[in-house]
């Protein structure tokens, strides 16, 4: 089969790889249809991922069609599926508590093991969800949106709460969309006037332009000095995360959607004075995938506006390398693998 392989940082090639072969018991062989390109993929290409062994086939935002099933699999050959790329052990403390998204021994397709920038992939059947009428192009967008949907659910925020989403990239926009779907009053903060302009004009979000003043002053003016009831940081920036504590209202919550590799420091007196909640959010659960799929079906998610760039498997080495640096106008890029 054809596969796009990141052989080393900065080296992305299309090459022939052995097809996966027949699926073992409990697994299915999937013909890949569409793959979203994530920020993680750009980081892998640029050599910025701290826990990755090269060479690697990237790709974890996936849709496809079942073409062969292993013993004990209750899926039909020819069924269109959404791929949950988080492969969990099923035995650790997180899995036993129904939270495979933070499995102790989790393996993410395209990161810890080869992913879906290829023509076929083997996936545990429990990680395949029927698309139930969604187009395969739309189904490939569910995983990145589920990250935000999961973060919103983790926040425990009530409808009507004032929410600040910091970072207007794809994950931040997904978080903002599902915060709005949950009934929150959403404001977006970013340093990019272009991204904020898109969020305001195309998606209808109130913007805070971080290039026009300090975030602290902008938040104070926007909230009358109260701060936001819930703040979501989706920047992956250490300084932003540390600053976000000050944007939270008394009795509010800070949800860390993105992850940074550095230690995070904050003022304990300020934290306790506000009786804040600090919440980590990792990956997503089946309930989040289902929620996103239902929201796409009912028209609450404007996918046509979010998917701004498309390419083919053969053109991916050239296009992904270019988009890693040419960000203007780019929200979400999708690889069309199957016909």
Tab-separated table of C-alpha atoms in Angstrom:
chain	number	residue	atom	x	y	z
A	1	UNK	CA	0.000	0.000	0.000
A	2	UNK	CA	0.979	3.654	-0.336
A	3	UNK	CA	1.896	5.458	2.875
A	4	UNK	CA	3.199	8.897	3.806
A	5	UNK	CA	6.150	8.348	6.138
A	6	UNK	CA	7.982	10.885	8.256
A	7	UNK	CA	11.419	9.259	8.155
A	8	UNK	CA	13.031	11.933	10.305
A	9	UNK	CA	12.287	15.547	11.220
A	10	UNK	CA	11.743	17.487	8.015
A	11	UNK	CA	11.785	14.363	5.806
A	12	UNK	CA	8.326	13.349	4.605
A	13	UNK	CA	7.977	10.872	1.729
A	14	UNK	CA	5.388	8.768	-0.076
A	15	UNK	CA	6.551	5.168	-0.149
A	16	UNK	CA	5.327	1.599	-0.571
A	17	UNK	CA	4.704	-0.226	2.681
A	18	UNK	CA	3.412	-3.794	3.269
A	19	UNK	CA	-0.353	-3.925	3.635
A	20	UNK	CA	-1.464	-4.694	7.208
A	21	UNK	CA	-2.878	-8.138	6.355
A	22	UNK	CA	-5.817	-9.971	7.904
A	23	UNK	CA	-7.134	-8.579	11.212
A	24	UNK	CA	-6.697	-10.643	14.388
A	25	UNK	CA	-9.612	-11.451	16.696
A	26	UNK	CA	-11.293	-8.290	17.947
A	27	UNK	CA	-9.778	-6.093	15.244
A	28	UNK	CA	-10.890	-4.828	11.830
A	29	UNK	CA	-9.087	-3.819	8.663
A	30	UNK	CA	-10.152	-0.352	7.520
A	31	UNK	CA	-9.706	1.279	4.121
A	32	UNK	CA	-8.760	4.839	5.007
A	33	UNK	CA	-10.989	7.486	3.447
A	34	UNK	CA	-10.035	10.853	4.990
A	35	UNK	CA	-7.381	12.023	7.465
A	36	UNK	CA	-7.281	15.393	9.175
A	37	UNK	CA	-3.893	17.042	9.649
A	38	UNK	CA	-3.405	18.041	13.283
A	39	UNK	CA	-0.994	20.350	15.048
A	40	UNK	CA	0.623	17.201	16.422
A	41	UNK	CA	1.429	16.121	12.858
A	42	UNK	CA	3.156	19.418	12.144
A	43	UNK	CA	5.127	19.052	15.393
A	44	UNK	CA	6.214	15.531	14.405
A	45	UNK	CA	7.311	16.764	10.987
A	46	UNK	CA	9.264	19.613	12.590
A	47	UNK	CA	10.894	17.364	15.195
A	48	UNK	CA	9.144	19.048	18.123
A	49	UNK	CA	7.364	16.007	19.560
A	50	UNK	CA	9.209	14.841	22.696
A	51	UNK	CA	8.096	11.200	22.770
A	52	UNK	CA	8.195	9.974	19.196
A	53	UNK	CA	10.344	7.407	17.424
A	54	UNK	CA	11.038	7.847	13.696
A	55	UNK	CA	10.165	6.695	11.107
A	56	UNK	CA	6.441	7.217	11.714
A	57	UNK	CA	3.265	7.133	9.653
A	58	UNK	CA	1.280	10.020	11.101
A	59	UNK	CA	-2.473	10.580	11.150
A	60	UNK	CA	-5.003	10.154	13.947
A	61	UNK	CA	-8.078	12.071	12.705
A	62	UNK	CA	-9.528	9.274	10.597
A	63	UNK	CA	-12.573	7.952	8.792
A	64	UNK	CA	-12.814	4.860	6.634
A	65	UNK	CA	-14.661	1.753	5.530
A	66	UNK	CA	-14.418	-1.698	7.083
A	67	UNK	CA	-13.021	-4.145	4.510
A	68	UNK	CA	-12.315	-7.202	6.697
A	69	UNK	CA	-13.126	-8.223	10.276
A	70	UNK	CA	-11.468	-10.498	12.785
A	71	UNK	CA	-13.203	-13.106	14.913
A	72	UNK	CA	-15.785	-11.747	17.331
A	73	UNK	CA	-16.198	-8.373	15.629
A	74	UNK	CA	-19.739	-7.032	15.348
A	75	UNK	CA	-19.196	-4.742	12.367
A	76	UNK	CA	-20.285	-5.228	8.776
A	77	UNK	CA	-17.861	-5.293	5.886
A	78	UNK	CA	-18.529	-2.125	3.906
A	79	UNK	CA	-19.594	-0.135	6.970
A	80	UNK	CA	-18.438	3.496	7.146
A	81	UNK	CA	-16.722	4.178	10.464
A	82	UNK	CA	-15.261	6.904	12.641
A	83	UNK	CA	-11.915	5.927	14.151
A	84	UNK	CA	-11.172	6.634	17.812
A	85	UNK	CA	-7.349	6.729	17.698
A	86	UNK	CA	-6.745	6.250	21.438
A	87	UNK	CA	-5.829	2.590	21.938
A	88	UNK	CA	-6.259	1.734	25.616
A	89	UNK	CA	-5.076	-1.287	27.591
A	90	UNK	CA	-8.468	-1.976	29.189
A	91	UNK	CA	-6.858	-3.022	32.491
A	92	UNK	CA	-5.262	-0.021	34.207
A	93	UNK	CA	-6.907	2.147	36.869
A	94	UNK	CA	-8.162	4.688	34.306
A	95	UNK	CA	-9.641	1.994	32.057
A	96	UNK	CA	-11.284	0.273	35.033
A	97	UNK	CA	-12.956	3.582	35.874
A	98	UNK	CA	-14.299	4.010	32.341
A	99	UNK	CA	-11.715	6.614	31.308
A	100	UNK	CA	-9.677	4.997	28.529
A	101	UNK	CA	-8.858	8.485	27.226
A	102	UNK	CA	-6.211	8.742	29.960
A	103	UNK	CA	-5.149	5.091	30.007
A	104	UNK	CA	-1.821	4.544	31.780
A	105	UNK	CA	-0.479	2.688	28.736
A	106	UNK	CA	-2.348	4.557	25.999
A	107	UNK	CA	-1.115	4.340	22.412
A	108	UNK	CA	-2.337	6.979	19.994
A	109	UNK	CA	-2.416	6.115	16.303
A	110	UNK	CA	0.075	8.234	14.415
A	111	UNK	CA	2.054	9.050	17.550
A	112	UNK	CA	2.953	6.005	19.642
A	113	UNK	CA	2.319	3.644	16.718
A	114	UNK	CA	1.816	4.104	12.990
A	115	UNK	CA	-1.302	5.988	12.002
A	116	UNK	CA	-3.547	6.501	9.023
A	117	UNK	CA	-1.728	8.534	6.383
A	118	UNK	CA	-1.871	5.382	4.292
A	119	UNK	CA	-4.387	3.287	2.398
A	120	UNK	CA	-5.260	0.657	5.023
A	121	UNK	CA	-4.988	0.360	8.804
A	122	UNK	CA	-5.771	-2.219	11.491
A	123	UNK	CA	-7.876	-0.922	14.389
A	124	UNK	CA	-9.430	-2.601	17.456
A	125	UNK	CA	-13.132	-2.958	16.768
A	126	UNK	CA	-13.978	-1.190	20.030
A	127	UNK	CA	-12.340	1.927	18.574
A	128	UNK	CA	-14.591	1.991	15.505
A	129	UNK	CA	-17.916	3.820	15.663
A	130	UNK	CA	-20.529	3.569	12.871
A	131	UNK	CA	-20.764	6.817	10.916
A	132	UNK	CA	-24.559	6.392	10.744
A	133	UNK	CA	-25.114	8.530	7.677
A	134	UNK	CA	-22.325	11.054	8.146
A	135	UNK	CA	-20.162	11.562	5.106
A	136	UNK	CA	-16.675	10.125	5.473
A	137	UNK	CA	-15.267	13.622	4.937
A	138	UNK	CA	-17.259	14.922	7.908
A	139	UNK	CA	-16.479	11.837	9.996
A	140	UNK	CA	-12.736	12.576	9.799
A	141	UNK	CA	-13.305	15.885	11.629
A	142	UNK	CA	-14.936	14.328	14.668
A	143	UNK	CA	-11.776	13.520	16.636
A	144	UNK	CA	-10.362	17.043	16.743
A	145	UNK	CA	-13.764	18.477	17.681
A	146	UNK	CA	-14.217	15.808	20.365
A	147	UNK	CA	-11.160	17.227	22.168
A	148	UNK	CA	-13.033	20.475	22.720
A	149	UNK	CA	-16.337	18.768	23.484
A	150	UNK	CA	-14.605	16.693	26.174
A	151	UNK	CA	-12.996	19.797	27.701
A	152	UNK	CA	-16.357	21.549	27.896
A	153	UNK	CA	-17.927	18.539	29.585
A	154	UNK	CA	-15.008	18.381	32.031
A	155	UNK	CA	-15.536	22.045	32.963
A	156	UNK	CA	-18.901	21.359	34.654
A	157	UNK	CA	-19.929	24.889	33.615
A	158	UNK	CA	-23.632	25.695	33.703
A	159	UNK	CA	-25.534	27.247	30.781
A	160	UNK	CA	-25.171	31.004	30.825
A	161	UNK	CA	-21.683	30.958	32.324
A	162	UNK	CA	-19.208	33.367	30.786
A	163	UNK	CA	-16.427	31.409	29.076
A	164	UNK	CA	-13.081	32.522	27.723
A	165	UNK	CA	-11.293	30.317	25.196
A	166	UNK	CA	-7.629	31.254	24.788
A	167	UNK	CA	-6.232	30.178	21.426
A	168	UNK	CA	-8.168	30.364	18.161
A	169	UNK	CA	-6.542	27.403	16.441
A	170	UNK	CA	-8.572	24.321	15.475
A	171	UNK	CA	-8.728	22.940	19.033
A	172	UNK	CA	-9.641	26.311	20.481
A	173	UNK	CA	-12.315	26.884	17.844
A	174	UNK	CA	-13.722	23.412	18.504
A	175	UNK	CA	-13.783	24.157	22.229
A	176	UNK	CA	-15.538	27.458	21.601
A	177	UNK	CA	-18.140	25.821	19.372
A	178	UNK	CA	-19.006	23.170	21.927
A	179	UNK	CA	-18.983	25.679	24.753
A	180	UNK	CA	-21.603	27.612	22.804
A	181	UNK	CA	-23.563	24.430	22.100
A	182	UNK	CA	-23.532	23.838	25.885
A	183	UNK	CA	-25.136	27.254	26.387
A	184	UNK	CA	-22.077	29.176	27.530
A	185	UNK	CA	-21.453	32.827	26.633
A	186	UNK	CA	-18.180	32.505	24.722
A	187	UNK	CA	-15.337	34.962	24.093
A	188	UNK	CA	-12.152	34.094	22.176
A	189	UNK	CA	-8.701	35.511	23.006
A	190	UNK	CA	-5.800	35.233	20.554
A	191	UNK	CA	-2.795	37.194	19.334
A	192	UNK	CA	-3.723	36.706	15.666
A	193	UNK	CA	-6.053	39.308	14.224
A	194	UNK	CA	-6.603	37.021	11.209
A	195	UNK	CA	-7.811	34.092	13.299
A	196	UNK	CA	-9.965	36.330	15.474
A	197	UNK	CA	-11.462	37.923	12.384
A	198	UNK	CA	-12.419	34.486	11.106
A	199	UNK	CA	-13.872	33.498	14.491
A	200	UNK	CA	-15.942	36.663	14.635
A	201	UNK	CA	-17.119	36.977	11.027
A	202	UNK	CA	-17.583	33.289	10.180
A	203	UNK	CA	-18.445	31.750	13.538
A	204	UNK	CA	-19.946	34.668	15.453
A	205	UNK	CA	-17.657	34.715	18.499
A	206	UNK	CA	-16.810	37.817	20.503
A	207	UNK	CA	-13.083	38.500	20.070
A	208	UNK	CA	-10.380	39.783	22.406
A	209	UNK	CA	-7.313	40.821	20.396
A	210	UNK	CA	-4.269	40.087	22.526
A	211	UNK	CA	-2.083	42.166	20.212
A	212	UNK	CA	-3.911	45.331	21.279
A	213	UNK	CA	-3.198	45.264	24.983
A	214	UNK	CA	-2.352	42.990	27.865
A	215	UNK	CA	-4.608	39.997	28.366
A	216	UNK	CA	-5.210	41.049	31.964
A	217	UNK	CA	-6.494	44.477	30.888
A	218	UNK	CA	-8.631	43.008	28.109
A	219	UNK	CA	-10.231	40.475	30.455
A	220	UNK	CA	-10.832	43.105	33.132
A	221	UNK	CA	-12.536	45.430	30.656
A	222	UNK	CA	-14.612	42.625	29.121
A	223	UNK	CA	-15.912	41.377	32.479
A	224	UNK	CA	-16.094	44.524	34.588
A	225	UNK	CA	-13.220	43.220	36.663
A	226	UNK	CA	-14.940	39.947	37.582
A	227	UNK	CA	-13.066	37.552	35.306
A	228	UNK	CA	-14.627	34.647	33.418
A	229	UNK	CA	-16.561	31.817	35.055
A	230	UNK	CA	-14.601	29.260	33.073
A	231	UNK	CA	-11.392	29.669	31.096
A	232	UNK	CA	-10.141	27.142	28.547
A	233	UNK	CA	-6.483	27.386	27.506
A	234	UNK	CA	-5.870	25.808	24.101
A	235	UNK	CA	-2.611	27.528	23.239
A	236	UNK	CA	0.088	25.024	24.183
A	237	UNK	CA	2.033	28.032	25.451
A	238	UNK	CA	3.493	27.990	28.971
A	239	UNK	CA	3.252	31.736	29.518
A	240	UNK	CA	-0.372	31.760	28.389
A	241	UNK	CA	-1.283	28.921	30.743
A	242	UNK	CA	0.338	30.634	33.710
A	243	UNK	CA	-1.356	33.927	32.901
A	244	UNK	CA	-4.744	32.242	32.545
A	245	UNK	CA	-5.108	31.742	36.306
A	246	UNK	CA	-5.652	35.485	36.675
A	247	UNK	CA	-8.496	35.492	34.127
A	248	UNK	CA	-10.721	33.204	36.235
A	249	UNK	CA	-13.512	34.657	38.354
A	250	UNK	CA	-13.844	33.836	42.026
A	251	UNK	CA	-15.445	30.353	42.251
A	252	UNK	CA	-14.545	29.703	38.606
A	253	UNK	CA	-12.546	27.036	36.762
A	254	UNK	CA	-9.504	26.829	34.505
A	255	UNK	CA	-9.460	23.949	32.023
A	256	UNK	CA	-6.132	23.035	30.434
A	257	UNK	CA	-7.046	21.701	26.992
A	258	UNK	CA	-3.559	21.856	25.520
A	259	UNK	CA	-0.442	20.437	27.143
A	260	UNK	CA	2.976	21.994	27.653
A	261	UNK	CA	6.199	20.201	28.548
A	262	UNK	CA	7.224	22.767	31.163
A	263	UNK	CA	6.338	23.058	34.837
A	264	UNK	CA	3.456	25.426	35.542
A	265	UNK	CA	3.750	27.942	38.407
A	266	UNK	CA	0.917	29.962	39.935
A	267	UNK	CA	0.189	32.009	43.046
A	268	UNK	CA	-1.297	29.734	45.663
A	269	UNK	CA	-2.904	32.608	47.627
A	270	UNK	CA	-4.671	33.812	44.481
A	271	UNK	CA	-5.743	30.270	43.647
A	272	UNK	CA	-7.191	29.664	47.113
A	273	UNK	CA	-8.712	33.131	47.395
A	274	UNK	CA	-10.766	32.415	44.310
A	275	UNK	CA	-11.540	28.808	45.331
A	276	UNK	CA	-10.732	27.926	41.736
A	277	UNK	CA	-10.912	24.544	40.107
A	278	UNK	CA	-7.964	23.527	37.929
A	279	UNK	CA	-8.979	20.810	35.467
A	280	UNK	CA	-6.899	18.779	33.045
A	281	UNK	CA	-8.565	17.502	29.889
A	282	UNK	CA	-7.027	14.767	27.763
A	283	UNK	CA	-8.294	13.256	24.501
A	284	UNK	CA	-11.983	12.299	24.446
A	285	UNK	CA	-14.467	9.516	25.240
A	286	UNK	CA	-17.090	7.705	23.175
A	287	UNK	CA	-19.726	10.056	24.597
A	288	UNK	CA	-17.823	13.016	23.175
A	289	UNK	CA	-17.491	11.404	19.738
A	290	UNK	CA	-21.241	10.712	19.763
A	291	UNK	CA	-22.020	14.284	20.847
A	292	UNK	CA	-19.897	15.729	18.052
A	293	UNK	CA	-21.430	13.432	15.449
A	294	UNK	CA	-24.939	14.413	16.552
A	295	UNK	CA	-24.012	18.106	16.483
A	296	UNK	CA	-22.689	17.794	12.924
A	297	UNK	CA	-25.873	16.008	11.857
A	298	UNK	CA	-28.110	18.725	13.312
A	299	UNK	CA	-26.139	21.526	11.674
A	300	UNK	CA	-24.652	23.040	14.850
A	301	UNK	CA	-21.071	22.669	13.573
A	302	UNK	CA	-20.139	24.628	10.403
A	303	UNK	CA	-17.611	22.124	9.067
A	304	UNK	CA	-17.586	23.676	5.616
A	305	UNK	CA	-16.045	26.794	7.157
A	306	UNK	CA	-13.552	24.947	9.359
A	307	UNK	CA	-12.047	22.726	6.645
A	308	UNK	CA	-10.120	25.278	4.623
A	309	UNK	CA	-7.480	23.116	2.859
A	310	UNK	CA	-7.575	19.739	1.126
A	311	UNK	CA	-4.952	17.490	-0.427
A	312	UNK	CA	-4.395	13.921	-1.604
A	313	UNK	CA	-2.143	11.219	-0.190
A	314	UNK	CA	0.310	11.693	-3.053
A	315	UNK	CA	0.531	15.446	-2.533
A	316	UNK	CA	0.710	15.283	1.272
A	317	UNK	CA	4.539	15.337	1.586
A	318	UNK	CA	4.668	18.611	-0.354
A	319	UNK	CA	1.543	20.215	1.103
A	320	UNK	CA	2.058	19.304	4.758
A	321	UNK	CA	5.622	20.635	4.633
A	322	UNK	CA	4.342	23.868	3.093
A	323	UNK	CA	1.440	24.297	5.535
A	324	UNK	CA	3.771	23.804	8.492
A	325	UNK	CA	5.049	27.298	7.666
A	326	UNK	CA	2.308	28.933	5.562
A	327	UNK	CA	-0.463	29.381	8.128
A	328	UNK	CA	-2.378	32.262	6.578
A	329	UNK	CA	-5.979	31.230	5.964
A	330	UNK	CA	-5.359	27.734	7.320
A	331	UNK	CA	-7.793	26.356	9.887
A	332	UNK	CA	-8.050	22.620	9.177
A	333	UNK	CA	-6.507	20.611	6.345
A	334	UNK	CA	-7.815	17.194	5.294
A	335	UNK	CA	-6.187	14.454	3.206
A	336	UNK	CA	-8.516	12.653	0.798
A	337	UNK	CA	-7.130	9.118	0.697
A	338	UNK	CA	-9.923	6.917	-0.632
A	339	UNK	CA	-12.319	7.619	-3.438
